Structure formats: C-alpha cells, structure tokens
Amino acid sequence: MSGTPVIAIEGVTKAFGDRGVLRGIDLEIAEHEAVAVIGASGSGKSTLLRCVDLLIEIDDGDILLDGEVITDPAADPVAVRRRLGFVFQAYNLFPHLNVIDNVTLGITRAHGLGREDAREAARATLARFGLEGREEESPSNLSGGQQQRVAIARAFATRPRAMLLDEVTSALDPELVGEVLRAVRDLKQEGVTMLIATHEMGFAREVADKVGFLHEGRLVEVGPPEQVLEDPRDPETQRFLRRLLEAGRA
Amino acid sequence: MEAEAARPDRRAERAAARRRRDRRGFAIAAASTVLVIGGLTALILTSSGWPAVRETFFNATVFKESFPDVAKAFWLDIRVFLIVEVAVLALGLLVALIRTSRAAAMFPLRLLAILYADIFRGIPTILLVYLIGFGIPALANSDAEGSSTLSWLPTEPVVLGAIALTLSYGAYVSEVYRAGLRSVHPGQRDAALAIGLTERQAMRHVVIPQAVRNVGPPLLNDFISLQKDVALIAIIGVTGEAFQVAQIMASTDFNYTPLLCAAVLYMAVTIPLARMLDRWDRGRVR
C-alpha cells in the first residue's frame, strides 16, 4: 500500500461515562480499499464508524481524511461529513420525503446543486441500485431491502471519498439481505473506498480487502480476510468465529 | 367426496352466527339509545320550569330575528381567530425551538422561554385578557404634560385581546411543539447531518417537518379551544363580537335566545374541527 490512506484512525479512544467503548484503535483504509470490522454486538463497531463521520466526538487520538486531521476540535464537522457517505443500520430515511427527495436533499442543500441537476443525479444513482420507477414513492411503501438501497443511493449520490456502512443488513429479513449486499458489491467493483461494520462473515470474506476483529474496544486482529476469518491467531477471534459457526452464521 | 359432503359447512355457520351477533348488538344499541335519550328528554320537558326556559332560551321568533346580527358579528370572531392562530403557531414554534436549543449563547433566551411558558400557562386566559386589555392602555396613558414614553403601545381593545390570546395559547402550543420535536427519532438528525446538512438545515428540513406532522391532532385540539376563547375579548369592551352582541340583545328584551344563536355559530366551527381531528387521528393509527 502506497500513498496517503483515505482514512487513518490513530489511537482513537471513546468512553460513554466510565464505560470505555473504544480503547485505542489504529486502522488505515487505503484508496479503493474495503475494510470490514467484525465483532460481537456492543464491541464498538458502530461507535467507531460514527466517530469517523464526526457524529460522535472522540476522546483521544486522531482521525485523518486524506491526510488531514478531521478530529481537530476547531475543525468544521459539516465540511467533513460532506466528503463522507454514511449508511445506517435502520436506514434512517426521511419518512416525510419521497424517495427522490431523500436523495436530492443533501445534493441541493449541502452540495449546492440546482434542483434539476440534483434530480437527474439522484435518478441515475437510484437506477443503478435498481430503483427506477420508485422515485416518487414514499419510503414506507418500499420493502426493507429497497429502503436500504435508497439509503445507499442517498449516501453515494454525491460521490463521497469513502462510504461508511454500519450493519446495513442487520435490520433486514433474511431474504432481503442479498439485494443489499449486491449493492455494496457493486460499490466495491467500482473501487469505492469503504469502511464496513458487519455481521455477515461470508460477505466480509468476499468484499473486504482487510478484516479487523473488534473485541472490547480493541482491534485484536487485522489482516486479509482469509487469514482473519479462516486462520485467526488471536484466541478471542477464534472463540468469536467458533460461536458464529455453531449458530450457523459463518 | 363423501367425507367432504359430510363435513358441516363451517364457513356458512360462522357467517350466520356473525349475522345473529350483529343483529342483536344493533337491537340493544337502538333500544338503549331510545331509553336514555327519551328518558332525558321526558325529564326536561315535563319539568315545571320547562315552559319558561323554552320561552326565554328557545324562542323561534327571537332566534330568527337575532340570528343575522349575531352571525354578522361572528365574522369578527372568525377573523380574530385566524389571525391569532397564525401568530400562536409562529410564537409557539419559536419558543419550542429556543427551549430545545443547546447552544450556550441561547441560555438567557432559554431562561426567558421557560419563564414565559410557565407563567402564561399558569394564568387563566380570562385573567390575562383583563390584565392586558386594561393594563397596557394604562401604561400608554400620557402624564400631566401630555407625553408618554410608552404611547406607542396599542390601546385598541381588539388588538389587545388578540395579543392576550396569542400569549396564552402560544405558551400551550410551545409545549405541544416541544413534545413533537422530542418525538422525532434521533436517527433522523444523524441522517440529516450525515448527508452534510448543518444543524440548522437538519432542523428546518428534517426535524421540524416531522415534528409538526406528529403533533397535528393536539394542535388542532388547541385550535378548537382557541376558537371558543375568542369570545373572551368581549369582556374588555370589544364591540361587534358575537357573544357581546348576543349579550346586549339578551339584556334588552330579557330573552336569552340570541345567546343560543352565538352557541350554534361556535359549534358550527368547532364540531367540524373536532370531526376533522378524529379522522386525522384514525388515519394516523391505521
């Protein structure tokens, strides 16, 4: 890996009250790289992603975007968030707006595009995620899988430097997981830089260039997926994967 | 084939049973309604005071004579209601936004907003109408030299009445809005920030529209009460208001039927509003 990483996380800690959720995280995501963070619920995966998008303020350490420190307390978080795309576990679509307005809101208000240009860009982005013809519908009329694809389109429409995907399939019925994973695979093929928190081991193996296992606020093991998922060195990773295997999820 | 024919037709049986149940329910509802309403009507109509009440409250001739004037006066009520309602919606939202803001610089405003909501919800609306209706003109009074630093204050009773109603209802409505703002899931704000909106844009385009939508029914409920309380401005000498006009008519010929005219007019506005509210609530539950 050469050049400046798109995202660099350096010694990041975060505690809620006296509960340390992140206890010194170091992780780099290079251009066009997809990094998956796996770990049990409550291990801090979501918190890590939310810290990168500056939705949560970190306690210590720094996060860099294209070599620039974005966690400087004096920096403007809005400008940083405009360069990143975030997809939430529960979609968080805006229920009072129809599908296309969900996508254009950020393009027009945050990125200053005119209404017609924004609609055109939104329509194209929705179409590539298989949502043509659904533009004028209310999000509540869509299936979970479709809603999550709208959320991916909303985050991706402005071509962010990196996409942050927070458990994007965890709220879905099993038969809808595939279509959302297909959308993420698409992003990967296009070379979109991604940081992915996930429970889907098979998916992490397939899409990620690098997998990190997060346990009690520490990345206890980071490496290529075949190594971390098939031949883990850390005893905690071994235990976690064994439990998943027993539950039939790996 | 034979086994199938032998099986009793459960579907038909259940439908028949359901029809029997429905018919019985309807019969019971009809009988009890006739009994209760009829009983109450009989009780009133047979009371010794009824002929006098009918004469002074339900006089058809007086009703017909006074209705046009009261209805004309009611137009003022409607106008005051509409203007006050718009002012209340704006003031209530402003106060709610100030109270939910977290910026340090807003602290004094936040304190004022809390004081305002507490004080104005704590004073009966009728008292507030009095205090403002008579207090403000007194402040604006000029001294011996004929000048006053507060002479710019309004002294028009109808304006003062509208201000008093706005302040009173603004305090209630700010609480309704505040509940609405709290009802919007925090994930909505996160999503708004994540697409690059500023805090202010997130409020304006994502949180407030949903908050207002969530509190539509309780807001409409406050509209209904406000519409009735417009009658209170009569007590500070607003002339040409429906209740006041009816009251004058009633006291000149000792017949209260004009007041019934006013009551009918108020109901003509509030009952449709109440039905609208019901439908809205039902539509939301769905």
mmCIF file of C-alpha atoms in Angstrom, chain A residues 50 53 55 78 81-82 84-86 88 91-97 102 105-107 109-111 154-155 158, chain B residues 184-199 201-202 204-210 213 286:
data_model
loop_
_atom_site.group_PDB
_atom_site.id
_atom_site.type_symbol
_atom_site.label_atom_id
_atom_site.label_comp_id
_atom_site.label_asym_id
_atom_site.label_seq_id
_atom_site.Cartn_x
_atom_site.Cartn_y
_atom_site.Cartn_z
ATOM 1 C CA ARG A 50 -19.937 7.236 13.947
ATOM 2 C CA ASP A 53 -18.307 10.636 10.461
ATOM 3 C CA LEU A 55 -21.437 12.130 14.682
ATOM 4 C CA VAL A 78 -20.112 19.731 8.341
ATOM 5 C CA ARG A 81 -19.363 14.911 6.587
ATOM 6 C CA ARG A 82 -19.940 16.269 3.084
ATOM 7 C CA LEU A 84 -18.169 11.006 3.506
ATOM 8 C CA GLY A 85 -21.230 8.840 2.973
ATOM 9 C CA PHE A 86 -22.904 7.039 5.873
ATOM 10 C CA PHE A 88 -27.303 3.354 8.874
ATOM 11 C CA TYR A 91 -31.888 3.064 7.043
ATOM 12 C CA ASN A 92 -32.994 6.357 8.688
ATOM 13 C CA LEU A 93 -34.715 7.508 5.522
ATOM 14 C CA PHE A 94 -36.696 10.723 5.878
ATOM 15 C CA PRO A 95 -40.302 9.492 6.092
ATOM 16 C CA HIS A 96 -41.812 12.869 5.157
ATOM 17 C CA LEU A 97 -39.978 12.943 1.820
ATOM 18 C CA ASN A 102 -34.458 11.746 0.196
ATOM 19 C CA LEU A 105 -31.927 16.896 -0.087
ATOM 20 C CA GLY A 106 -28.195 16.549 0.546
ATOM 21 C CA ILE A 107 -27.218 17.235 -3.057
ATOM 22 C CA ARG A 109 -28.720 21.799 0.414
ATOM 23 C CA ALA A 110 -25.247 20.540 1.277
ATOM 24 C CA HIS A 111 -23.616 20.472 -2.151
ATOM 25 C CA ARG A 154 -28.614 8.820 -0.747
ATOM 26 C CA ALA A 155 -25.151 8.427 0.734
ATOM 27 C CA THR A 158 -22.535 12.910 -4.008
ATOM 28 C CA VAL B 184 -38.636 12.719 16.115
ATOM 29 C CA HIS B 185 -36.174 9.844 16.338
ATOM 30 C CA PRO B 186 -32.563 10.974 16.933
ATOM 31 C CA GLY B 187 -31.555 8.835 13.945
ATOM 32 C CA GLN B 188 -33.284 11.400 11.733
ATOM 33 C CA ARG B 189 -30.978 14.160 12.901
ATOM 34 C CA ASP B 190 -27.974 11.856 12.480
ATOM 35 C CA ALA B 191 -29.023 11.044 8.925
ATOM 36 C CA ALA B 192 -29.513 14.724 8.141
ATOM 37 C CA LEU B 193 -26.058 15.577 9.456
ATOM 38 C CA ALA B 194 -24.548 12.577 7.666
ATOM 39 C CA ILE B 195 -25.708 13.851 4.260
ATOM 40 C CA GLY B 196 -23.869 17.070 5.021
ATOM 41 C CA LEU B 197 -26.595 19.367 6.337
ATOM 42 C CA THR B 198 -25.773 21.908 9.032
ATOM 43 C CA GLU B 199 -27.555 21.677 12.395
ATOM 44 C CA GLN B 201 -30.678 22.789 7.965
ATOM 45 C CA ALA B 202 -31.273 19.470 9.736
ATOM 46 C CA ARG B 204 -35.504 23.059 9.138
ATOM 47 C CA HIS B 205 -35.699 20.293 6.528
ATOM 48 C CA VAL B 206 -35.838 17.103 8.566
ATOM 49 C CA VAL B 207 -36.790 17.536 12.232
ATOM 50 C CA ILE B 208 -39.367 20.348 12.210
ATOM 51 C CA PRO B 209 -41.487 18.981 9.323
ATOM 52 C CA GLN B 210 -41.800 15.652 11.086
ATOM 53 C CA ARG B 213 -46.774 16.369 11.431
ATOM 54 C CA ARG B 286 -54.124 2.884 10.535
#
